[in-house]
Amino acid sequence: MPERRTVALVTLGCARNEVDSEELAGRLAADGWDLVEDASDADVAVVNTCGFVEAAKKDSVDALLEANDLKDHGRTQAVVAVGCMAERYGKDLAEALPEADGVLGFDDYADISNRLQTILAGGSVEAHTPRDRRKLLPISPAERQSADVSLPGHAQEVTPAPEDLPDGVAPVSGPRAPLRRRLGTSPVASVKLASGCDRRCSFCAIPSFRGSFISRRPSDVLGETRWLAEQGVKEVMLVSENNTSYGKDLGDIRLLETLLPELAEVDGIERVRVSYLQPAEMRPGLIDVLTSTPKVAPYFDLSFQHSAPKVLRAMRRFGSTEQFWELLETIRSKAPQAGVRSNFIVGFPGETEEDFAELERFLTGARLDAIGVFGYSDEEGTEALTYENKLDEDTIAARLAHISRLAEELTAQRAEERIGETLEVLVESVDPDDEDEPAIGRAAHQAPETDGQVVFTTGHGLTPGRMVVAKVVGTEGVDLIAEPLPSASDEVPEEAAR
């Protein structure tokens, strides 16, 4: 019997990329590949790259080079780039980085097994040719559902019959559903709600390589969530480039408001979280559902980006300090414990000292739980690339450092405000060899990877995937220190359950 082929998936970037990697893993496992965690144990290392900003692109190149080094002293025979950076740059990336044995785009995902087999056998696979993926779908959102376009996480072709799939791999829903294989054992998993974006923010190139916005059907999202629950998942996080637009191409812009309660009722699911919300598209009904539905986290990942009106207009966005404060007040009036996080860009072309001070004023009064800050950098294919009044690198670096320090102080203060609160915390990790070591978990206001965490005062009696009621007794920066209440079966306070 020939030796089975082995493959490792190295994932960089956001939760959307993590979902794409698990789809690739499902396709490969269904075609007979053995999945391994360590790239040094794999015949082929597949690096799922990020192409969002310069720092992310550098991390992706470093990961590809690191995997390439394994070819000199490990089992690895080939290194292949996939993901956003590969999709965005294609042949240019292949020429600039000959260490990559293949650069594959989204259109290659459906035939990923054959592509890797060809590369492994010493053959050549033509590098992906980039194109503006917005042009692949109809302009009218209502006409997009029938389009035959490769969309990672959506799947446009019939999958193998369930009885032909290996253990742990399943078509997550329907006869045309994507395959998926979990790459970890975390009690948390992301579910792709949609792909692409119709917004035209002047600093963002994502729509050009992710394409126009297209929703997944509710039945597919529900089916995938049920399958994940069967795999032991307790929390699902809905991801896309813009969740507030969900359903607009299905004829109902308020579809998320009806889908969330259905997801919360899936057996085994303890928490549903929504990420990537656009402030300009927030609506009262959605706020009500997010703040009042049992098992739906009152969590608001709001993409503010700035608060000075002039800068926001230049970004092709809308709002102001006062309007954003009003939105936050509306949320907190309905759910005082609600979590809010956001990202911001400093040093945008034309940003004055007054604009920068306005952003600082907003942050000081916003009481955000988590803040991400980026310094502006030119991105190919964006409108902002053509703007005048660019700030010099030293000014951008100084403003980035200043706001980053402020963000660290403000989020630590916000964490301290939670001392004394009773929270429902999902346990994520426990030292199996020492129950006296603190267990780690997350409360409803803390998303994985991007936000803080809860450090329990003990690990005794706690297991990953268990939902525990705990009282916050201290903080470490943005992290909370919490003491489990005497009995996990105690009634959960109404505000903690939401």
PDB file of C-alpha atoms in Angstrom, residues 244-431:
ATOM      1  CA  THR A 244     -24.984  43.885   9.128  1.00  0.00           C
ATOM      2  CA  SER A 245     -25.629  43.445   5.382  1.00  0.00           C
ATOM      3  CA  TYR A 246     -26.636  39.805   5.781  1.00  0.00           C
ATOM      4  CA  GLY A 247     -29.765  38.924   3.842  1.00  0.00           C
ATOM      5  CA  LYS A 248     -29.903  41.911   1.509  1.00  0.00           C
ATOM      6  CA  ASP A 249     -29.285  39.629  -1.482  1.00  0.00           C
ATOM      7  CA  LEU A 250     -31.865  37.155  -0.147  1.00  0.00           C
ATOM      8  CA  GLY A 251     -34.617  39.751  -0.084  1.00  0.00           C
ATOM      9  CA  ASP A 252     -34.575  40.493   3.649  1.00  0.00           C
ATOM     10  CA  ILE A 253     -32.048  42.888   5.177  1.00  0.00           C
ATOM     11  CA  ARG A 254     -33.392  41.925   8.620  1.00  0.00           C
ATOM     12  CA  LEU A 255     -32.723  38.223   8.131  1.00  0.00           C
ATOM     13  CA  LEU A 256     -30.036  38.208  10.841  1.00  0.00           C
ATOM     14  CA  GLU A 257     -32.655  39.180  13.418  1.00  0.00           C
ATOM     15  CA  THR A 258     -34.615  35.990  12.684  1.00  0.00           C
ATOM     16  CA  LEU A 259     -31.598  33.727  12.224  1.00  0.00           C
ATOM     17  CA  LEU A 260     -29.928  34.497  15.569  1.00  0.00           C
ATOM     18  CA  PRO A 261     -32.699  33.045  17.781  1.00  0.00           C
ATOM     19  CA  GLU A 262     -32.731  29.889  15.639  1.00  0.00           C
ATOM     20  CA  LEU A 263     -28.985  29.446  16.029  1.00  0.00           C
ATOM     21  CA  ALA A 264     -29.269  29.975  19.780  1.00  0.00           C
ATOM     22  CA  GLU A 265     -31.743  27.081  19.967  1.00  0.00           C
ATOM     23  CA  VAL A 266     -29.382  24.532  18.359  1.00  0.00           C
ATOM     24  CA  ASP A 267     -28.823  21.686  20.814  1.00  0.00           C
ATOM     25  CA  GLY A 268     -25.392  21.911  22.411  1.00  0.00           C
ATOM     26  CA  ILE A 269     -24.717  25.538  21.509  1.00  0.00           C
ATOM     27  CA  GLU A 270     -24.277  27.739  24.578  1.00  0.00           C
ATOM     28  CA  ARG A 271     -23.357  31.037  22.951  1.00  0.00           C
ATOM     29  CA  VAL A 272     -23.730  32.744  19.580  1.00  0.00           C
ATOM     30  CA  ARG A 273     -21.519  35.719  18.799  1.00  0.00           C
ATOM     31  CA  VAL A 274     -21.706  38.150  15.887  1.00  0.00           C
ATOM     32  CA  SER A 275     -18.592  39.942  14.616  1.00  0.00           C
ATOM     33  CA  TYR A 276     -17.889  42.643  12.016  1.00  0.00           C
ATOM     34  CA  LEU A 277     -20.755  45.108  12.355  1.00  0.00           C
ATOM     35  CA  GLN A 278     -20.936  48.390  10.438  1.00  0.00           C
ATOM     36  CA  PRO A 279     -22.035  51.357  12.622  1.00  0.00           C
ATOM     37  CA  ALA A 280     -23.797  53.035   9.689  1.00  0.00           C
ATOM     38  CA  GLU A 281     -25.934  49.926   9.131  1.00  0.00           C
ATOM     39  CA  MET A 282     -26.925  49.256  12.744  1.00  0.00           C
ATOM     40  CA  ARG A 283     -30.692  49.222  13.252  1.00  0.00           C
ATOM     41  CA  PRO A 284     -32.918  49.146  16.345  1.00  0.00           C
ATOM     42  CA  GLY A 285     -34.235  45.631  15.688  1.00  0.00           C
ATOM     43  CA  LEU A 286     -30.761  44.148  15.439  1.00  0.00           C
ATOM     44  CA  ILE A 287     -29.661  45.883  18.638  1.00  0.00           C
ATOM     45  CA  ASP A 288     -32.755  44.487  20.376  1.00  0.00           C
ATOM     46  CA  VAL A 289     -32.004  40.913  19.278  1.00  0.00           C
ATOM     47  CA  LEU A 290     -28.325  41.166  20.226  1.00  0.00           C
ATOM     48  CA  THR A 291     -29.123  42.521  23.679  1.00  0.00           C
ATOM     49  CA  SER A 292     -32.160  40.442  24.628  1.00  0.00           C
ATOM     50  CA  THR A 293     -31.910  36.955  23.082  1.00  0.00           C
ATOM     51  CA  PRO A 294     -30.807  34.202  25.487  1.00  0.00           C
ATOM     52  CA  LYS A 295     -27.490  32.630  24.426  1.00  0.00           C
ATOM     53  CA  VAL A 296     -26.794  35.444  21.948  1.00  0.00           C
ATOM     54  CA  ALA A 297     -23.843  37.461  23.256  1.00  0.00           C
ATOM     55  CA  PRO A 298     -24.490  41.190  23.689  1.00  0.00           C
ATOM     56  CA  TYR A 299     -21.265  41.793  21.827  1.00  0.00           C
ATOM     57  CA  PHE A 300     -20.715  44.632  19.345  1.00  0.00           C
ATOM     58  CA  ASP A 301     -17.689  44.505  17.062  1.00  0.00           C
ATOM     59  CA  LEU A 302     -18.271  47.935  15.545  1.00  0.00           C
ATOM     60  CA  SER A 303     -15.957  49.164  12.807  1.00  0.00           C
ATOM     61  CA  PHE A 304     -15.684  52.862  13.713  1.00  0.00           C
ATOM     62  CA  GLN A 305     -12.226  53.494  12.140  1.00  0.00           C
ATOM     63  CA  HIS A 306     -12.237  57.173  13.243  1.00  0.00           C
ATOM     64  CA  SER A 307     -14.615  59.731  14.747  1.00  0.00           C
ATOM     65  CA  ALA A 308     -13.661  63.022  13.081  1.00  0.00           C
ATOM     66  CA  PRO A 309     -16.338  63.699  10.429  1.00  0.00           C
ATOM     67  CA  LYS A 310     -13.885  65.069   7.866  1.00  0.00           C
ATOM     68  CA  VAL A 311     -11.663  62.006   8.094  1.00  0.00           C
ATOM     69  CA  LEU A 312     -14.646  59.681   7.968  1.00  0.00           C
ATOM     70  CA  ARG A 313     -15.905  61.357   4.805  1.00  0.00           C
ATOM     71  CA  ALA A 314     -12.480  60.948   3.207  1.00  0.00           C
ATOM     72  CA  MET A 315     -12.673  57.274   4.191  1.00  0.00           C
ATOM     73  CA  ARG A 316     -16.091  57.060   2.452  1.00  0.00           C
ATOM     74  CA  ARG A 317     -17.689  56.400   5.818  1.00  0.00           C
ATOM     75  CA  PHE A 318     -20.163  58.232   8.015  1.00  0.00           C
ATOM     76  CA  GLY A 319     -20.593  59.315  11.620  1.00  0.00           C
ATOM     77  CA  SER A 320     -19.126  61.506  14.321  1.00  0.00           C
ATOM     78  CA  THR A 321     -18.075  61.352  17.958  1.00  0.00           C
ATOM     79  CA  GLU A 322     -21.538  62.290  19.168  1.00  0.00           C
ATOM     80  CA  GLN A 323     -23.345  59.891  16.835  1.00  0.00           C
ATOM     81  CA  PHE A 324     -21.107  57.003  17.869  1.00  0.00           C
ATOM     82  CA  TRP A 325     -21.529  57.843  21.557  1.00  0.00           C
ATOM     83  CA  GLU A 326     -25.303  57.860  21.032  1.00  0.00           C
ATOM     84  CA  LEU A 327     -25.131  54.394  19.461  1.00  0.00           C
ATOM     85  CA  LEU A 328     -23.106  53.098  22.402  1.00  0.00           C
ATOM     86  CA  GLU A 329     -25.536  54.633  24.875  1.00  0.00           C
ATOM     87  CA  THR A 330     -28.455  52.936  23.108  1.00  0.00           C
ATOM     88  CA  ILE A 331     -26.696  49.576  23.350  1.00  0.00           C
ATOM     89  CA  ARG A 332     -25.768  49.963  27.015  1.00  0.00           C
ATOM     90  CA  SER A 333     -29.211  51.191  27.982  1.00  0.00           C
ATOM     91  CA  LYS A 334     -30.488  47.787  26.867  1.00  0.00           C
ATOM     92  CA  ALA A 335     -27.546  45.668  28.093  1.00  0.00           C
ATOM     93  CA  PRO A 336     -25.263  47.398  30.624  1.00  0.00           C
ATOM     94  CA  GLN A 337     -22.727  44.567  30.471  1.00  0.00           C
ATOM     95  CA  ALA A 338     -22.519  44.615  26.663  1.00  0.00           C
ATOM     96  CA  GLY A 339     -19.060  44.305  25.180  1.00  0.00           C
ATOM     97  CA  VAL A 340     -17.846  46.681  22.479  1.00  0.00           C
ATOM     98  CA  ARG A 341     -14.659  46.553  20.469  1.00  0.00           C
ATOM     99  CA  SER A 342     -13.463  48.517  17.461  1.00  0.00           C
ATOM    100  CA  ASN A 343     -10.528  49.251  15.163  1.00  0.00           C
ATOM    101  CA  PHE A 344      -9.122  52.654  14.233  1.00  0.00           C
ATOM    102  CA  ILE A 345      -6.762  54.068  11.623  1.00  0.00           C
ATOM    103  CA  VAL A 346      -4.493  56.981  12.550  1.00  0.00           C
ATOM    104  CA  GLY A 347      -2.483  59.106  10.174  1.00  0.00           C
ATOM    105  CA  PHE A 348      -5.026  58.924   7.346  1.00  0.00           C
ATOM    106  CA  PRO A 349      -4.244  61.381   4.504  1.00  0.00           C
ATOM    107  CA  GLY A 350      -5.330  64.865   5.551  1.00  0.00           C
ATOM    108  CA  GLU A 351      -5.789  63.977   9.239  1.00  0.00           C
ATOM    109  CA  THR A 352      -5.080  67.197  11.142  1.00  0.00           C
ATOM    110  CA  GLU A 353      -4.072  67.677  14.765  1.00  0.00           C
ATOM    111  CA  GLU A 354      -7.686  68.671  15.434  1.00  0.00           C
ATOM    112  CA  ASP A 355      -8.949  65.454  13.806  1.00  0.00           C
ATOM    113  CA  PHE A 356      -6.518  63.420  15.879  1.00  0.00           C
ATOM    114  CA  ALA A 357      -7.650  65.185  19.043  1.00  0.00           C
ATOM    115  CA  GLU A 358     -11.272  64.407  18.124  1.00  0.00           C
ATOM    116  CA  LEU A 359     -10.457  60.710  17.891  1.00  0.00           C
ATOM    117  CA  GLU A 360      -8.800  60.895  21.287  1.00  0.00           C
ATOM    118  CA  ARG A 361     -11.911  62.621  22.678  1.00  0.00           C
ATOM    119  CA  PHE A 362     -14.123  59.850  21.329  1.00  0.00           C
ATOM    120  CA  LEU A 363     -11.991  57.058  22.732  1.00  0.00           C
ATOM    121  CA  THR A 364     -11.775  58.691  26.134  1.00  0.00           C
ATOM    122  CA  GLY A 365     -15.559  58.729  26.449  1.00  0.00           C
ATOM    123  CA  ALA A 366     -16.454  55.513  24.616  1.00  0.00           C
ATOM    124  CA  ARG A 367     -15.532  52.940  27.313  1.00  0.00           C
ATOM    125  CA  LEU A 368     -14.568  50.292  24.766  1.00  0.00           C
ATOM    126  CA  ASP A 369     -13.549  46.821  25.946  1.00  0.00           C
ATOM    127  CA  ALA A 370     -11.006  46.256  23.179  1.00  0.00           C
ATOM    128  CA  ILE A 371      -9.323  48.639  20.762  1.00  0.00           C
ATOM    129  CA  GLY A 372      -7.224  47.855  17.707  1.00  0.00           C
ATOM    130  CA  VAL A 373      -5.119  50.664  16.231  1.00  0.00           C
ATOM    131  CA  PHE A 374      -3.366  50.754  12.867  1.00  0.00           C
ATOM    132  CA  GLY A 375      -1.162  53.358  11.256  1.00  0.00           C
ATOM    133  CA  TYR A 376      -2.276  54.287   7.750  1.00  0.00           C
ATOM    134  CA  SER A 377      -0.350  52.708   4.884  1.00  0.00           C
ATOM    135  CA  ASP A 378      -0.961  53.000   1.154  1.00  0.00           C
ATOM    136  CA  GLU A 379      -2.675  49.955  -0.326  1.00  0.00           C
ATOM    137  CA  GLU A 380      -2.637  49.152  -4.029  1.00  0.00           C
ATOM    138  CA  GLY A 381      -5.975  49.511  -5.752  1.00  0.00           C
ATOM    139  CA  THR A 382      -7.536  51.823  -3.165  1.00  0.00           C
ATOM    140  CA  GLU A 383      -8.856  55.326  -3.633  1.00  0.00           C
ATOM    141  CA  ALA A 384      -6.785  56.641  -0.709  1.00  0.00           C
ATOM    142  CA  LEU A 385      -3.632  55.731  -2.596  1.00  0.00           C
ATOM    143  CA  THR A 386      -4.370  58.687  -4.899  1.00  0.00           C
ATOM    144  CA  TYR A 387      -5.047  61.165  -2.096  1.00  0.00           C
ATOM    145  CA  GLU A 388      -2.859  64.179  -1.495  1.00  0.00           C
ATOM    146  CA  ASN A 389      -1.854  65.529   1.929  1.00  0.00           C
ATOM    147  CA  LYS A 390      -0.173  62.285   2.970  1.00  0.00           C
ATOM    148  CA  LEU A 391       1.354  62.415   6.439  1.00  0.00           C
ATOM    149  CA  ASP A 392       5.022  61.540   6.833  1.00  0.00           C
ATOM    150  CA  GLU A 393       5.962  58.210   8.401  1.00  0.00           C
ATOM    151  CA  ASP A 394       7.327  59.781  11.598  1.00  0.00           C
ATOM    152  CA  THR A 395       4.056  61.602  12.255  1.00  0.00           C
ATOM    153  CA  ILE A 396       2.011  58.459  11.636  1.00  0.00           C
ATOM    154  CA  ALA A 397       4.310  56.449  13.919  1.00  0.00           C
ATOM    155  CA  ALA A 398       4.053  59.055  16.691  1.00  0.00           C
ATOM    156  CA  ARG A 399       0.257  59.167  16.492  1.00  0.00           C
ATOM    157  CA  LEU A 400       0.058  55.373  16.410  1.00  0.00           C
ATOM    158  CA  ALA A 401       2.222  55.107  19.526  1.00  0.00           C
ATOM    159  CA  HIS A 402       0.190  57.760  21.348  1.00  0.00           C
ATOM    160  CA  ILE A 403      -3.222  56.248  20.603  1.00  0.00           C
ATOM    161  CA  SER A 404      -1.934  52.740  21.311  1.00  0.00           C
ATOM    162  CA  ARG A 405      -0.814  53.805  24.787  1.00  0.00           C
ATOM    163  CA  LEU A 406      -4.133  55.551  25.373  1.00  0.00           C
ATOM    164  CA  ALA A 407      -6.045  52.475  24.183  1.00  0.00           C
ATOM    165  CA  GLU A 408      -4.103  50.266  26.585  1.00  0.00           C
ATOM    166  CA  GLU A 409      -4.939  52.563  29.500  1.00  0.00           C
ATOM    167  CA  LEU A 410      -8.614  52.936  28.574  1.00  0.00           C
ATOM    168  CA  THR A 411      -9.274  49.234  28.048  1.00  0.00           C
ATOM    169  CA  ALA A 412      -7.562  48.438  31.356  1.00  0.00           C
ATOM    170  CA  GLN A 413      -9.834  50.993  33.040  1.00  0.00           C
ATOM    171  CA  ARG A 414     -12.869  49.440  31.363  1.00  0.00           C
ATOM    172  CA  ALA A 415     -11.824  46.028  32.683  1.00  0.00           C
ATOM    173  CA  GLU A 416     -11.589  47.455  36.199  1.00  0.00           C
ATOM    174  CA  GLU A 417     -15.173  48.701  35.878  1.00  0.00           C
ATOM    175  CA  ARG A 418     -16.230  45.053  35.638  1.00  0.00           C
ATOM    176  CA  ILE A 419     -14.904  44.119  39.065  1.00  0.00           C
ATOM    177  CA  GLY A 420     -17.857  42.800  41.053  1.00  0.00           C
ATOM    178  CA  GLU A 421     -19.838  41.752  37.960  1.00  0.00           C
ATOM    179  CA  THR A 422     -21.176  38.215  37.663  1.00  0.00           C
ATOM    180  CA  LEU A 423     -20.453  36.752  34.257  1.00  0.00           C
ATOM    181  CA  GLU A 424     -21.121  33.557  32.374  1.00  0.00           C
ATOM    182  CA  VAL A 425     -17.716  32.318  31.219  1.00  0.00           C
ATOM    183  CA  LEU A 426     -16.939  29.595  28.677  1.00  0.00           C
ATOM    184  CA  VAL A 427     -13.949  27.565  29.874  1.00  0.00           C
ATOM    185  CA  GLU A 428     -11.438  27.172  27.048  1.00  0.00           C
ATOM    186  CA  SER A 429      -8.320  25.662  28.578  1.00  0.00           C
ATOM    187  CA  VAL A 430      -7.357  23.841  31.773  1.00  0.00           C
ATOM    188  CA  ASP A 431      -3.990  22.400  32.786  1.00  0.00           C
TER     189      ASP A 431
END
